[in-house]
PDB file of C-alpha atoms in Angstrom:
ATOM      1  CA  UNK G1182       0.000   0.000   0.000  1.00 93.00           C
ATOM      2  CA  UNK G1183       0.870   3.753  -0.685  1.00 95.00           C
ATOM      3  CA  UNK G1184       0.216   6.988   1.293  1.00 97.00           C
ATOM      4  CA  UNK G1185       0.524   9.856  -1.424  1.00 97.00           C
ATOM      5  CA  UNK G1186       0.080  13.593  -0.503  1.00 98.00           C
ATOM      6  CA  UNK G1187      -0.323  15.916  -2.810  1.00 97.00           C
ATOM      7  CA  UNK G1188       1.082  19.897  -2.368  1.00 98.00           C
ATOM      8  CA  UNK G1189       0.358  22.513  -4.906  1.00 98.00           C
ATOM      9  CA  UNK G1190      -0.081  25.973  -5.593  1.00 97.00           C
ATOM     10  CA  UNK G1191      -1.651  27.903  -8.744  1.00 98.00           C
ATOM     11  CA  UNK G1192       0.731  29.559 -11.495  1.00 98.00           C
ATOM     12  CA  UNK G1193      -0.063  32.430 -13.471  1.00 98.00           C
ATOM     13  CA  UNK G1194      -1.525  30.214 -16.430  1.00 98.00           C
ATOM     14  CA  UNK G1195      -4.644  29.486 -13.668  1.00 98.00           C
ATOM     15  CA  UNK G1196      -4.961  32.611 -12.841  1.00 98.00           C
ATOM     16  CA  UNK G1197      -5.473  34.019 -16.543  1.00 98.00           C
ATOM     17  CA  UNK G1198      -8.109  31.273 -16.820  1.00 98.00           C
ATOM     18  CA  UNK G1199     -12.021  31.734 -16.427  1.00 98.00           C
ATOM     19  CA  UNK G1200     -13.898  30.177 -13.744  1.00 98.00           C
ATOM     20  CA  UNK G1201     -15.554  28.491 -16.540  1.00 98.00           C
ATOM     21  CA  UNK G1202     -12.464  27.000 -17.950  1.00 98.00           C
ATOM     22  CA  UNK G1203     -11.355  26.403 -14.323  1.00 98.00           C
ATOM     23  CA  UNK G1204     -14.390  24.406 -13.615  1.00 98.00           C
ATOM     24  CA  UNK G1205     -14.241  22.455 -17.257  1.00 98.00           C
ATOM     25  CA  UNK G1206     -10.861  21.486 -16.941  1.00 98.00           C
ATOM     26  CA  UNK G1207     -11.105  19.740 -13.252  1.00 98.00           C
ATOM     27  CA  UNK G1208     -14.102  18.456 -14.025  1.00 97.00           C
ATOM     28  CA  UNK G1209     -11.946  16.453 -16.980  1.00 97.00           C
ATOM     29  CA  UNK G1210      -9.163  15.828 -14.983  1.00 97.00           C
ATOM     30  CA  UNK G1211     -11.088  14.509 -11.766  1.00 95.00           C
ATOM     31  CA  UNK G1212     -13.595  12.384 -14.476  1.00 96.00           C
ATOM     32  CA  UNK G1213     -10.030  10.829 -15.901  1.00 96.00           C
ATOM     33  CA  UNK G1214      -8.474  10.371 -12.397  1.00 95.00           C
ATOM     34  CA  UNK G1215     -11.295   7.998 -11.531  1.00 94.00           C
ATOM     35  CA  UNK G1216     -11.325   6.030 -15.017  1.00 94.00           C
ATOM     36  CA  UNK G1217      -7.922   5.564 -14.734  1.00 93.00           C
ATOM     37  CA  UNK G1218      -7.682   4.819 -10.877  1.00 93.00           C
ATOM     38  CA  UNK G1219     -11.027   2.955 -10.274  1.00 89.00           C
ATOM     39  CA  UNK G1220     -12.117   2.272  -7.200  1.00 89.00           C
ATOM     40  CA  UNK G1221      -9.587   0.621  -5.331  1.00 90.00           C
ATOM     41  CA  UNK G1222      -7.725   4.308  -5.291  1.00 94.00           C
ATOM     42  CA  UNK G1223      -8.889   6.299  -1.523  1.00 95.00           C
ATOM     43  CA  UNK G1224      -9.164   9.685  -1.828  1.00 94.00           C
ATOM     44  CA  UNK G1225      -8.839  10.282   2.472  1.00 96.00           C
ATOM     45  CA  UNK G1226      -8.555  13.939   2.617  1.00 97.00           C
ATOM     46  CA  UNK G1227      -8.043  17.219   0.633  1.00 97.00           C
ATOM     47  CA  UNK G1228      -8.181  21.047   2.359  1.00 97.00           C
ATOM     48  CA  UNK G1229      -6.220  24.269   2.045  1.00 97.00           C
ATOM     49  CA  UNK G1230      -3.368  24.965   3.743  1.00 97.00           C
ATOM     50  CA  UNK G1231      -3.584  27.142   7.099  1.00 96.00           C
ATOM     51  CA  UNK G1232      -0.454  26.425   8.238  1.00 95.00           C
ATOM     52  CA  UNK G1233       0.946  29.871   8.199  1.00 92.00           C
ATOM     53  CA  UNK G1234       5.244  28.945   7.416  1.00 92.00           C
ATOM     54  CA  UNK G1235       3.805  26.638   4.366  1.00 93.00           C
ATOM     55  CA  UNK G1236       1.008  28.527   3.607  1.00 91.00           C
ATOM     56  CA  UNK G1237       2.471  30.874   0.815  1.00 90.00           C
ATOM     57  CA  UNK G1238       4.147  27.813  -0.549  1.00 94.00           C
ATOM     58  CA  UNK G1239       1.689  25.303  -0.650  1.00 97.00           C
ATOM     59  CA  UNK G1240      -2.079  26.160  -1.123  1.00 97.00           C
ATOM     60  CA  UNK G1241      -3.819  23.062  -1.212  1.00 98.00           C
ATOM     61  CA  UNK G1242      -2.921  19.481  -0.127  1.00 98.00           C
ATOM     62  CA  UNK G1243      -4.410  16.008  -1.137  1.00 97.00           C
ATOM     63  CA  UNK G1244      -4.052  12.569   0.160  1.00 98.00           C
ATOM     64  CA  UNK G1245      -4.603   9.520  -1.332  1.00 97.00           C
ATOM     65  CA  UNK G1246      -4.548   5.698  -0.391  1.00 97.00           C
ATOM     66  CA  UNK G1247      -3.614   3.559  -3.382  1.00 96.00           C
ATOM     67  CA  UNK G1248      -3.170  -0.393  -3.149  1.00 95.00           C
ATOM     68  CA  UNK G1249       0.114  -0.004  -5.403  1.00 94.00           C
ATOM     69  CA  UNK G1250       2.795   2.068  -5.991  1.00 92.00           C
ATOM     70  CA  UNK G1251       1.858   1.688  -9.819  1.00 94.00           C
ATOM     71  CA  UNK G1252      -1.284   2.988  -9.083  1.00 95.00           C
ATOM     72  CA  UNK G1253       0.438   6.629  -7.232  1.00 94.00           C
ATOM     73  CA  UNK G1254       2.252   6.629 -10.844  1.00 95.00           C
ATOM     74  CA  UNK G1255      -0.884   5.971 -12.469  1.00 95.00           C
ATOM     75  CA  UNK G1256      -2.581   9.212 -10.763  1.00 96.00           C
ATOM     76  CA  UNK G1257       0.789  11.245 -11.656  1.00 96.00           C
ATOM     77  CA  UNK G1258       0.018  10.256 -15.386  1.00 96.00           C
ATOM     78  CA  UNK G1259      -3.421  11.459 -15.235  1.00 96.00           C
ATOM     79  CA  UNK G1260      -2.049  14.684 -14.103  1.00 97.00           C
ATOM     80  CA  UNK G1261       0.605  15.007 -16.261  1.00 97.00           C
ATOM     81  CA  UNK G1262      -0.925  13.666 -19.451  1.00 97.00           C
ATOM     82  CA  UNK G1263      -3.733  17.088 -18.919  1.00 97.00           C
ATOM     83  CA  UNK G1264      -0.854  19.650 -18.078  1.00 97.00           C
ATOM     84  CA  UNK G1265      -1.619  20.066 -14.457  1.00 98.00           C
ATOM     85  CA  UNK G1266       2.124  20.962 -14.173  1.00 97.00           C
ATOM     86  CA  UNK G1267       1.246  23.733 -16.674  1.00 98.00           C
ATOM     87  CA  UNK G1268      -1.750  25.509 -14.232  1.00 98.00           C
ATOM     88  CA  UNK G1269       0.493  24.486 -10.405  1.00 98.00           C
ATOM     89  CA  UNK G1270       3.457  24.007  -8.757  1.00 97.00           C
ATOM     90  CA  UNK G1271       3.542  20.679  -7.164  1.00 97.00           C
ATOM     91  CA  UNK G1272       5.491  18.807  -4.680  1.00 97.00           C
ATOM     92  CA  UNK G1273       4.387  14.688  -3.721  1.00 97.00           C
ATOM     93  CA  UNK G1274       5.626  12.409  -1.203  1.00 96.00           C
ATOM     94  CA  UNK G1275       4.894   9.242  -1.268  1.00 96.00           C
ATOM     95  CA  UNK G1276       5.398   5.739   0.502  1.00 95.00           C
ATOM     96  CA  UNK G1277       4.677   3.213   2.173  1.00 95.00           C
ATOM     97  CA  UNK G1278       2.950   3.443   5.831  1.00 94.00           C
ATOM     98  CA  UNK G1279       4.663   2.505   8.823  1.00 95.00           C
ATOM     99  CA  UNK G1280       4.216   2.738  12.828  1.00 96.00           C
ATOM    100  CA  UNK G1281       5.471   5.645  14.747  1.00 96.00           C
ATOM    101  CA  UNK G1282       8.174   3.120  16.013  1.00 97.00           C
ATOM    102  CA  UNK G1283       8.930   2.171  12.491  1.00 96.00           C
ATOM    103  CA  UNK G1284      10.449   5.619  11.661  1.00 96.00           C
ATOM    104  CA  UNK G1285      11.702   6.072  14.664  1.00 97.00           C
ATOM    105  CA  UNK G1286      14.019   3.065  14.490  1.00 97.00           C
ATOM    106  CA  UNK G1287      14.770   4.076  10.860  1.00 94.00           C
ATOM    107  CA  UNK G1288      15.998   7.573  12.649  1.00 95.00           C
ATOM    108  CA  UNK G1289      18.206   5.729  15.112  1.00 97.00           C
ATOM    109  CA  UNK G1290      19.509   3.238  11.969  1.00 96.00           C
ATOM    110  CA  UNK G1291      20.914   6.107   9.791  1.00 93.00           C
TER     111      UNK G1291
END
């Protein structure tokens, strides 16, 4: 299994857009997303970003639960087969889950 979070950020090219354009072109993307990913793909959470030291940096955050790593690829080629890279600056992690004690012990094996 894969935890993926999402960061982004509009560029200029979203800004020049309508709302109507706006609206068209997630309503393609998110349509595509779900082809592509099915139903085994979790969508857990999505919000804006109030965390005042990220804030400017980061806008908006997703994060996903897919069964594979393929799959996290598989929702990065959505994205970047519709130019989402063109409208926002991103930034994903990505990996497996672990336990609190997990990373900790990987913190203490370095």
């Amino acid at each position: 299994m894969q935890v993926f979070i999402g960061m982004w950020k509009p560029r200029d090219s979203w800004i020049a857009l309508s709302q109507p354009q706006r609206t068209a072109y997630l309503s393609k993307v998110t349509a595509l997303t779900r082809l592509r990913l099915g139903s085994k793909a979790e969508s857990l959470a999505w919000g804006e970003n109030r965390h005042e030291p990220s804030a400017a940096q980061w806008k908006y955050f997703c994060v996903w639960r897919f069964p594979t790593a393929e799959m996290s690829d598989a929702y990065l080629a959505v994205l970047d087969e519709n130019g989402w890279n063109d409208y926002f600056e991103t930034e994903n992690l990505r990996g497996d889950p672990k336990t609190p004690f997990d990373v900790m012990t990987q913190h203490v094996l370095l």
